[in-house]
Coordinates of C-alpha atoms in Angstrom, one line a residue:
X1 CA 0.0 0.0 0.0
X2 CA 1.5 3.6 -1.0
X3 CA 0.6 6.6 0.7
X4 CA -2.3 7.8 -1.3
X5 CA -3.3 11.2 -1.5
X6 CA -5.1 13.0 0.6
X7 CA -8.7 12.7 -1.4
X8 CA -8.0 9.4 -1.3
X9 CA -7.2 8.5 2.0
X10 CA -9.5 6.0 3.9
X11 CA -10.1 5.9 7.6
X12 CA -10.3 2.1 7.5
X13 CA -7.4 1.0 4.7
X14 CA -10.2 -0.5 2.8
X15 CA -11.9 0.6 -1.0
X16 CA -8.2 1.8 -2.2
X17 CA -7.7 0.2 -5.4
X18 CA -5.9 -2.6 -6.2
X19 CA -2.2 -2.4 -5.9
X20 CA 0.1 -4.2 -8.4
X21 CA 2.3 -7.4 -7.0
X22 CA 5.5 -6.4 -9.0
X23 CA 6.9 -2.9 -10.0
X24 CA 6.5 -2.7 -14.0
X25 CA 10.2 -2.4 -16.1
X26 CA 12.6 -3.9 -13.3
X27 CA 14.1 -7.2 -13.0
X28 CA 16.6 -8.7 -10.7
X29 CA 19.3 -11.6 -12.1
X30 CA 22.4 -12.7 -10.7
X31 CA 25.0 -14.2 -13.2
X32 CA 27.1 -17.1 -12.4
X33 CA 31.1 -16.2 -12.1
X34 CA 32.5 -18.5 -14.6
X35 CA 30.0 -17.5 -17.1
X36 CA 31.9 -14.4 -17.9
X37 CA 35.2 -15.2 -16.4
X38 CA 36.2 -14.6 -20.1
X39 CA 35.4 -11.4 -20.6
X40 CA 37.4 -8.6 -21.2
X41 CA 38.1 -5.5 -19.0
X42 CA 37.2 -2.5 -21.1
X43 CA 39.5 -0.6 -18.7
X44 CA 42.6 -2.9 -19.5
X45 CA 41.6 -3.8 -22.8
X46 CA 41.6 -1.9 -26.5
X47 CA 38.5 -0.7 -27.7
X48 CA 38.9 -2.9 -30.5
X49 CA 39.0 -6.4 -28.3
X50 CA 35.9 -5.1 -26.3
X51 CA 34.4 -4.3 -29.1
X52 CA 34.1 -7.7 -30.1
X53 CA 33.9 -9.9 -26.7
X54 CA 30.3 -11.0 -25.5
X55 CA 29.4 -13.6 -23.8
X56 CA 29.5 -17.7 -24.2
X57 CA 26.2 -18.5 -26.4
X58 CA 24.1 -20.0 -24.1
X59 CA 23.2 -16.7 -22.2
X60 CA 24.3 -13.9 -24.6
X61 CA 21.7 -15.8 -26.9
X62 CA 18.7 -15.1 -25.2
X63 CA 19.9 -11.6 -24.1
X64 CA 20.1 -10.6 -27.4
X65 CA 16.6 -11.7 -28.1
X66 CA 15.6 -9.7 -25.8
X67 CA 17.7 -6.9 -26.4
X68 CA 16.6 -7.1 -30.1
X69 CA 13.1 -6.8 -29.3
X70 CA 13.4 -3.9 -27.0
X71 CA 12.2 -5.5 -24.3
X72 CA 15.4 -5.5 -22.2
X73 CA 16.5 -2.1 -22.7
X74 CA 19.0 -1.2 -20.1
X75 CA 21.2 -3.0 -17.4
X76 CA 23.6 -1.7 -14.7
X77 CA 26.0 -3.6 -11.9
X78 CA 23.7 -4.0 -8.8
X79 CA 26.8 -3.7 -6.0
X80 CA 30.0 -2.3 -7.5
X81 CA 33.1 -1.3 -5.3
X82 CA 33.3 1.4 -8.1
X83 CA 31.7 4.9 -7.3
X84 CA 31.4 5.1 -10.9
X85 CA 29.7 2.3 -11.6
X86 CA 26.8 3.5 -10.2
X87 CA 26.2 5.8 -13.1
X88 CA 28.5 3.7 -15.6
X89 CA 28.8 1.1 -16.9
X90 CA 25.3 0.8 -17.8
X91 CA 24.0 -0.8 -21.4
X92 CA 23.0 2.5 -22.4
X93 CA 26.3 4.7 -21.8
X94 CA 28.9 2.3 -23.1
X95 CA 29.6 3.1 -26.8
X96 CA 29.7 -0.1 -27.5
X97 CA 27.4 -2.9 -29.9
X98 CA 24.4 -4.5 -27.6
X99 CA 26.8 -7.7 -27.3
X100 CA 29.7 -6.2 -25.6
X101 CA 27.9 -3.8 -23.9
X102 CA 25.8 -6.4 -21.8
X103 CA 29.0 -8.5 -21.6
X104 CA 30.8 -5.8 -19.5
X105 CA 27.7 -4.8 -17.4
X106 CA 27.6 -8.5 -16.3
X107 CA 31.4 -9.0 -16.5
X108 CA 31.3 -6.1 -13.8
X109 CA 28.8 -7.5 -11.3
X110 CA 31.1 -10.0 -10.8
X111 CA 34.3 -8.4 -11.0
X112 CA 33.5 -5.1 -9.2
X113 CA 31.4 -6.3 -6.6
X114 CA 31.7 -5.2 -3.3
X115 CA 31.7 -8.6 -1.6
X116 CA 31.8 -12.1 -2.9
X117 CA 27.9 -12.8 -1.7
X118 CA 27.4 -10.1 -4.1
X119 CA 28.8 -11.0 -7.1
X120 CA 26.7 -11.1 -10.0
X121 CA 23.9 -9.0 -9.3
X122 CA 22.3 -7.1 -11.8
X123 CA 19.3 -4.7 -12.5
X124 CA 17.2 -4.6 -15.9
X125 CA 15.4 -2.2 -17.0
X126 CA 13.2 -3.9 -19.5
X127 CA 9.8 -1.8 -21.4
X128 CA 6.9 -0.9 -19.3
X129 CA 5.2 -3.3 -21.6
X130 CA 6.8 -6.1 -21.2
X131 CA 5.8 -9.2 -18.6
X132 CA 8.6 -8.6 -15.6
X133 CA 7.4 -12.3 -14.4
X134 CA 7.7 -14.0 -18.0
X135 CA 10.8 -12.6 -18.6
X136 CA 12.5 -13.2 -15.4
X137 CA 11.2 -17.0 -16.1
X138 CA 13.0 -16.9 -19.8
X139 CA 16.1 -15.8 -18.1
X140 CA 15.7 -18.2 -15.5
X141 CA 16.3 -20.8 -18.2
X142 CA 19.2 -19.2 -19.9
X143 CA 22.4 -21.1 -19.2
X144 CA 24.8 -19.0 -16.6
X145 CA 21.9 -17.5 -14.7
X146 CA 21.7 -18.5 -11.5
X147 CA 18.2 -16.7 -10.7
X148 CA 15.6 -13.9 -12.0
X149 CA 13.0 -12.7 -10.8
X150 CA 10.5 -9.9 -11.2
X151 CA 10.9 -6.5 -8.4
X152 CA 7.6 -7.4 -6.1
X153 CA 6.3 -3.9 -5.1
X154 CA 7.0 -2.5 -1.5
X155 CA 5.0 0.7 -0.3
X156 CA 4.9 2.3 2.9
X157 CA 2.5 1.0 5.4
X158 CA 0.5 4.0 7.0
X159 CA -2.4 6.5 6.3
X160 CA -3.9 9.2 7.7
X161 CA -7.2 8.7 9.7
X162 CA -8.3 11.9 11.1
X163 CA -7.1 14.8 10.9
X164 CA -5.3 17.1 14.1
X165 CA -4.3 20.8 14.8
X166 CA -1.3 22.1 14.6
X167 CA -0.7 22.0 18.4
X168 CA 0.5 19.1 19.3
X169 CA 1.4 18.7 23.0
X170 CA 3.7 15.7 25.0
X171 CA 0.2 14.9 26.3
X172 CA -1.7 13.6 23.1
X173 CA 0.8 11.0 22.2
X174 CA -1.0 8.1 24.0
X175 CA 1.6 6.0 22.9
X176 CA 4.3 6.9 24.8
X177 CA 2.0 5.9 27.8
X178 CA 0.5 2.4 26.4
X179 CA 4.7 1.9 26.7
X180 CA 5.3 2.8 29.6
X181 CA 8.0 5.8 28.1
X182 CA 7.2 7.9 31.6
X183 CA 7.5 5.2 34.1
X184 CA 11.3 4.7 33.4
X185 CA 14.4 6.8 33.1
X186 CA 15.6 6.5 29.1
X187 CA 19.2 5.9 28.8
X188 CA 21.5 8.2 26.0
X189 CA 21.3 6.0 22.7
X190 CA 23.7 9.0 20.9
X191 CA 26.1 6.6 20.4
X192 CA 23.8 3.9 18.7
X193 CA 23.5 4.0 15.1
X194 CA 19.7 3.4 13.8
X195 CA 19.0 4.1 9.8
X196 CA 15.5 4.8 8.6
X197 CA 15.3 3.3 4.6
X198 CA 12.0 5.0 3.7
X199 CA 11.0 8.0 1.8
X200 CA 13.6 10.6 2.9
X201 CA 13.3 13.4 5.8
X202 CA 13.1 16.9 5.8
X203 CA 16.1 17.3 8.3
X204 CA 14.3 21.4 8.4
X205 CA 12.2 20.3 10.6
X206 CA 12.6 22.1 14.2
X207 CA 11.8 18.9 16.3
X208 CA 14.0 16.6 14.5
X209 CA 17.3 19.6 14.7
X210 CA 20.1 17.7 15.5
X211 CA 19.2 14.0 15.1
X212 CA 20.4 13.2 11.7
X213 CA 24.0 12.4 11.4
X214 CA 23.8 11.1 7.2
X215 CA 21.0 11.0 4.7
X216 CA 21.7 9.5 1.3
X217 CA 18.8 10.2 -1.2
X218 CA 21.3 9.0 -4.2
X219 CA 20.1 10.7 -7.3
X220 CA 16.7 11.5 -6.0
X221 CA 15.9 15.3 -4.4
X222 CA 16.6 15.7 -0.8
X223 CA 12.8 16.4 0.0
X224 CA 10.3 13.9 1.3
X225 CA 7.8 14.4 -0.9
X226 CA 5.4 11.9 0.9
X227 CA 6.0 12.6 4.3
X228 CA 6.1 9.0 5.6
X229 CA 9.9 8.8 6.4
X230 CA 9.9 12.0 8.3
X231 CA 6.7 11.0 10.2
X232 CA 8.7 7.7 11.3
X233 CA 11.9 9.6 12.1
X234 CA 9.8 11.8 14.3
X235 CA 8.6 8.6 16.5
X236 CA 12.1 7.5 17.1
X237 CA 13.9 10.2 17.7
X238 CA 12.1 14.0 17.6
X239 CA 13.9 15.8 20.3
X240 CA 12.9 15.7 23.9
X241 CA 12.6 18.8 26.1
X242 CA 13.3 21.3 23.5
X243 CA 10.2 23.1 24.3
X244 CA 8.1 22.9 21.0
X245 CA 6.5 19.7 19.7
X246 CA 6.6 16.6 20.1
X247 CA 8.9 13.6 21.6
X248 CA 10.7 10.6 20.5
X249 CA 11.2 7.5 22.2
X250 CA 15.0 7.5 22.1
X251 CA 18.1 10.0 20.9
X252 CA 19.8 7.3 18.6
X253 CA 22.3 8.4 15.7
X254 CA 19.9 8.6 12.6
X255 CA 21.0 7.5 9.3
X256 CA 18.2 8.1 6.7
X257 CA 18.2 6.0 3.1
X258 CA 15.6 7.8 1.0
X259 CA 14.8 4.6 -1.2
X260 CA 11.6 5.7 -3.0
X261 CA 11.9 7.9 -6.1
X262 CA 10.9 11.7 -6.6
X263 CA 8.2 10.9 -9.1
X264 CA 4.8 8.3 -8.9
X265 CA 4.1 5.3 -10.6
X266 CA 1.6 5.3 -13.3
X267 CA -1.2 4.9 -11.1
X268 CA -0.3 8.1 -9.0
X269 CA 1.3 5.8 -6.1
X270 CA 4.8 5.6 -4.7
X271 CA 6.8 2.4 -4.5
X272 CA 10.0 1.6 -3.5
X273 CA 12.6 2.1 -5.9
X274 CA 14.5 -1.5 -6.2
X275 CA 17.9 -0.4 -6.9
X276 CA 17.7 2.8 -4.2
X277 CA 16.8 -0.2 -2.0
X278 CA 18.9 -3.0 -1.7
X279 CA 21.7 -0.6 -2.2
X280 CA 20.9 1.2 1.3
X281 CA 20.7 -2.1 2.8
X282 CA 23.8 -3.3 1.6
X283 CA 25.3 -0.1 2.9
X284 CA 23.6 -0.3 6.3
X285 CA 26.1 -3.3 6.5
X286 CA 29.2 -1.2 6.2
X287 CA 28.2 1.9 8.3
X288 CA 28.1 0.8 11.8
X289 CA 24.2 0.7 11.9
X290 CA 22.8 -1.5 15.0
X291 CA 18.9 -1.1 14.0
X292 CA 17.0 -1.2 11.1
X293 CA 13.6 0.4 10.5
X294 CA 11.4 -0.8 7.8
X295 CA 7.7 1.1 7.4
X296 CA 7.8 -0.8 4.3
X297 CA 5.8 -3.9 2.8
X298 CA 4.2 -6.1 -0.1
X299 CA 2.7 -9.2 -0.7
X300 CA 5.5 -11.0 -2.5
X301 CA 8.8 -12.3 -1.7
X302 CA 11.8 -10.9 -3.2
X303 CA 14.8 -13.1 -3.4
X304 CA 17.7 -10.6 -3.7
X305 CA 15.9 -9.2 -0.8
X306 CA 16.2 -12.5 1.2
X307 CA 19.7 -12.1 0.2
X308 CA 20.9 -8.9 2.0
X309 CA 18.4 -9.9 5.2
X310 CA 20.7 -13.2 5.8
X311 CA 23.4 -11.1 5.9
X312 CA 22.0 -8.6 7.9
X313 CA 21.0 -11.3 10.1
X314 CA 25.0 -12.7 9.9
X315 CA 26.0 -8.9 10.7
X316 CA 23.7 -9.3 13.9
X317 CA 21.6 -6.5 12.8
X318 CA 18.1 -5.2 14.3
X319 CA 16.1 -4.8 11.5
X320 CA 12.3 -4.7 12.7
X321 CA 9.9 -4.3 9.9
X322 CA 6.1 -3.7 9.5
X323 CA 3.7 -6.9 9.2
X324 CA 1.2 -4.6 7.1
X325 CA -2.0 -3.4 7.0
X326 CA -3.9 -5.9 4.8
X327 CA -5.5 -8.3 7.5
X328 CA -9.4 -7.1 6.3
X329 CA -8.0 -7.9 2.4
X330 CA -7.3 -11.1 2.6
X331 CA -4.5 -11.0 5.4
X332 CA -1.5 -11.8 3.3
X333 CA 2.3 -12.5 4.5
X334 CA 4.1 -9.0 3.8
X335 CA 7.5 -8.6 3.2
X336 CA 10.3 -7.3 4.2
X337 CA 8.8 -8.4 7.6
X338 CA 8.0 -12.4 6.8
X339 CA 11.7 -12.7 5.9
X340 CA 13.6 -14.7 8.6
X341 CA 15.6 -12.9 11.0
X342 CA 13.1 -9.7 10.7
X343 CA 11.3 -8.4 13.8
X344 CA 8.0 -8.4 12.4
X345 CA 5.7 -5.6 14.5
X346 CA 2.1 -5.3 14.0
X347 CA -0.3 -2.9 15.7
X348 CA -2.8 -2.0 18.8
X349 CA -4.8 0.9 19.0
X350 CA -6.1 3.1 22.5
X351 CA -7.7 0.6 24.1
X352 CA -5.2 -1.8 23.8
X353 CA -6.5 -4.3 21.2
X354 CA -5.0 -5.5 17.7
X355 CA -5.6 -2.0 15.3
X356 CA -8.5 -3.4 12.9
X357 CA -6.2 -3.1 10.1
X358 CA -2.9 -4.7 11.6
X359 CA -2.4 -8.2 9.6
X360 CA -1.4 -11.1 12.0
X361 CA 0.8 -14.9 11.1
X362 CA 2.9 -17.2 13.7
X363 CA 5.9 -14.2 12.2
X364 CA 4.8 -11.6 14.3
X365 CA 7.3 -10.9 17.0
X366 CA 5.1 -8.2 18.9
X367 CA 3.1 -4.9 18.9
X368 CA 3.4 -1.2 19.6
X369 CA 0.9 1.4 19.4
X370 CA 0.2 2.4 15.9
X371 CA -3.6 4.1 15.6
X372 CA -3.8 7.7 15.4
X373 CA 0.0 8.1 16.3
X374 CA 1.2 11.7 16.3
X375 CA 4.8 12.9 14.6
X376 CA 6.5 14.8 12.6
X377 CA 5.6 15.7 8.8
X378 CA 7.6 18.0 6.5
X379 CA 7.2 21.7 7.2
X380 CA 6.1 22.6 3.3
X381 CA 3.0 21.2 1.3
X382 CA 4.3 18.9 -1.9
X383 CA 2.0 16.9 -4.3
X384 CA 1.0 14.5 -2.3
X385 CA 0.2 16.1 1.2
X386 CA -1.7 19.3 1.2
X387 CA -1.6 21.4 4.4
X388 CA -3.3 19.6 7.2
X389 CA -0.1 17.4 6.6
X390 CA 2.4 19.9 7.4
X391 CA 4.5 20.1 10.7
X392 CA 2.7 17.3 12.7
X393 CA 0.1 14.8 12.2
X394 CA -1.1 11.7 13.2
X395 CA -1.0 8.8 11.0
X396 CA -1.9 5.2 11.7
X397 CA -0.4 1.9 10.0
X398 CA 2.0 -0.6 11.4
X399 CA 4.1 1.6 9.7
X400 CA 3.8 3.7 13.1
X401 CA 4.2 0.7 15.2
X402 CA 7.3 -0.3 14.0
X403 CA 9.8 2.7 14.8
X404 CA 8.3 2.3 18.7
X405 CA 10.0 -0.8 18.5
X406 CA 13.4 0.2 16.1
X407 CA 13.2 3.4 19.0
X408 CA 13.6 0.5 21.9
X409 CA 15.7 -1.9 20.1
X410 CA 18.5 1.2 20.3
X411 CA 17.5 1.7 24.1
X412 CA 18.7 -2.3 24.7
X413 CA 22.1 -1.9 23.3
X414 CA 22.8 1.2 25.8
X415 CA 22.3 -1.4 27.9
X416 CA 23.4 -4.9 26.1
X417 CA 25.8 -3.7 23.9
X418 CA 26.7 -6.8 22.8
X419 CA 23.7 -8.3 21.9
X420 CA 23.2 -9.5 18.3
X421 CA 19.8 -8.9 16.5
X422 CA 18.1 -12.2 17.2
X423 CA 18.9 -11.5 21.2
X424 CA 17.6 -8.1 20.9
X425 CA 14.0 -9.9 19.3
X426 CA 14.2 -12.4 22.4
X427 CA 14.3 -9.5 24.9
X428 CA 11.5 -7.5 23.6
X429 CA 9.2 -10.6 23.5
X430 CA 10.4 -11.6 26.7
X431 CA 9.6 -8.6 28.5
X432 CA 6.7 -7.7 26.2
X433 CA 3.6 -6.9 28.2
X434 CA 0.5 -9.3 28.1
X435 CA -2.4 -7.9 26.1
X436 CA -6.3 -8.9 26.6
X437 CA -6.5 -10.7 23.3
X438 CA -3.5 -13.1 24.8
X439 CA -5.8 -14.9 27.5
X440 CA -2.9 -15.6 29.5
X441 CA -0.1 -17.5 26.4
X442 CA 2.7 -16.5 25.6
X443 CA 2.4 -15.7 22.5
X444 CA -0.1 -15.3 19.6
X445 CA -0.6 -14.9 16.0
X446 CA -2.6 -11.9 16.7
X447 CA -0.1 -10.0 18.8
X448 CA 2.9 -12.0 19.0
X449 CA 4.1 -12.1 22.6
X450 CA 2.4 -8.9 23.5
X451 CA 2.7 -5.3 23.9
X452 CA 6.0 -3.4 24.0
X453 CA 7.0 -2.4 27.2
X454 CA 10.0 -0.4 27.5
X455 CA 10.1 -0.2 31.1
X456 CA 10.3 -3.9 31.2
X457 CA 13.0 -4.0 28.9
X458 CA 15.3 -1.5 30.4
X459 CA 15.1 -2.8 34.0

């Protein structure tokens, strides 16, 4: 589910219309290393020689079917430990026949790559037209692929359902209570790194002055068009006893991924931008980054995706991810969150019961308050929010759940410094607070093992 507009925005999730499974023109393969271990470097090589190098038939074959027939029509080197090579080489801007051109974008994957898990990786963009899924399957078959698969569509996972004034006060964020934020003393997280991959910040903003220490928006503006990573940023870490606003759970380092471009898709919607996206999470992996947040979701499972999460998980990363907000359409498995190792967070509302909208599975590691949540919003109107979505607002989804949880995950490692990603899970759930729905279990598929309690967990 994007963030629709605000004409469009229902109180209850439901009547939006229906949201594609895959993002049209992108697909994901990964090339096998000894398929182009033969192929020339065009930065060691004469033109000439590159000129005429491509790859063994049994792949370049069916690329150059494809090629031909304009259906692949670009291709670029996923992780490359070349700046460069984020811009170049792609098929496009190498002077060089179809042939050789796709040789050396593959060649690169491989040789350039950042890390040997890496290797191979590479993103096609292939016409609007064409079938992602059908194509991906044609590759699947080629000789010297190892996988392809169509880009499933993510989209942030809140909404607005009423609208507020523009004076919010520490009082109206019922949240912090249902947590149990004033009945403990919260511990400096400055030195704990936590990166928000979302759809960018407005670092303007007077209640979030101070808590950004990167943001990477890659070719895309600096703004946050939508709103939805700002409004996340706000939950975790808008600063306390500054007099105006609002307050976050925590004062973490924030790194902020903008991974969602400038510009809609065709139906007026924003999704995650593939290549933006498992780029930032690569780079989480290299920055020093203890938590993850992900606001993020869709119904299909991506396995490039999968990829970077078992490393993540390896690295002994938080990353705690939305379960979605599709439980009253059919209550599908979302990902990022149903990917293993993921801290999967779905949502209550005020009176302390599963948010109508939050979906459920035997996933979900536990809940946080995420109806009606009050944060911070960009200070300037933009295309998609007009000005009742300005400064602060609250928004519901499990979206707004899930950076309670990233918020407390940072407030552990104050104190557990050493504790991986999958003991961070265990101690939320274990000091999670038993909800009404839970009938006195441990754990449920409706709630997981229970309410977020950060008193608990920091005692």
């Amino acid at each position: 589910m994007s963030i629709p507009s605000s004409s469009e925005r229902k109180s209850a999730f439901r009547n939006e219309k229906p949201r594609p499974d895959y993002v049209p023109g992108v697909v994901v393969c990964r090339v096998a290393e000894d398929t182009v271990a033969n192929v020339v470097d065009m930065d060691a090589t004469p033109r000439a020689s590159v000129r005429a190098a491509r790859m063994p038939e049994a792949i370049y074959r069916p690329l150059q079917r494809l090629i031909t027939s304009r259906q692949i029509q670009d291709a670029e080197p996923l992780f490359s430990r070349r700046p460069e090579h984020h811009e170049r080489p792609t098929m496009r801007s190498l002077d060089l026949p179809s042939s050789a051109a796709v040789a050396q974008v593959f060649a690169a994957s491989v040789r350039d790559s950042e890390s040997e898990q890496l290797r191979g990786l590479v993103v096609l963009r292939v016409a609007k037209s064409a079938d992602p899924q059908a194509l991906a399957k044609d590759l699947q078959a080629a000789d010297g692929i190892d996988y392809a698969h169509a880009v499933p569509a993510r989209w942030p996972q809140a909404g607005r359902t009423r609208k507020t004034g523009p004076d919010p006060f520490l009082n109206r964020q019922w949240g912090l209570r249902a947590v149990k934020y004033f009945e403990t003393k919260i511990p400096d997280a400055k030195q704990v790194r936590v990166a928000v991959l979302d759809t960018g910040i407005d670092q303007s903003h007077p209640d979030l002055a101070g808590a950004v220490a990167n943001y990477d928006h890659g070719d895309a503006t600096a703004e946050d068009i939508v709103g939805h990573g700002t409004h996340v940023a706000g939950i975790i870490a808008a600063r306390t006893n500054n007099a105006i606003g609002m307050a976050g759970i925590a004062d973490p380092e924030l790194h902020i991924w903008k991974i969602f471009p400038d510009e809609p898709a065709a139906d007026g919607r924003y999704y995650v931008d593939e290549t933006m996206y498992l780029r930032a999470l690569n780079a989480v992996r290299t920055t020093g980054i203890r938590v993850v947040n992900l606001s993020i979701g869709g119904p299909r499972f991506d396995q490039t995706e999968a990829l970077l999460f078992r490393l993540l998980n390896d690295d002994g990363i938080s990353v705690v991810a939305a379960m979605g907000n599709a439980f009253e359409d059919g209550n599908p498995k979302e990902y990022p969150a149903g990917h293993d190792g993921s801290i999967a967070i779905g949502a209550i509302n005020e009176a302390n019961r599963r948010a109508h909208f939050s979906s459920t599975g035997d996933h979900i590691a536990l809940s946080a308050p995420g109806m009606n949540i009050l944060s911070t919003l960009p200070m300037k109107t933009s295309a998609v929010r007009d000005g009742t979505d300005t400064e602060y607002n609250a928004w519901s989804g499990t979206s707004m759940a899930t950076p309670h949880v990233a918020a407390a995950a940072a407030l552990i490692l104050t104190k557990h410094n050493a504790f991986d990603g999958q003991q961070v899970k265990k101690h939320l759930q274990k000091t999670a607070a038993e909800l009404p729905v839970m009938l006195g279990r441990q754990f449920t598929e409706t709630v997981g093992a229970g309410l977020l309690d950060i008193k608990a967990a920091l005692s």
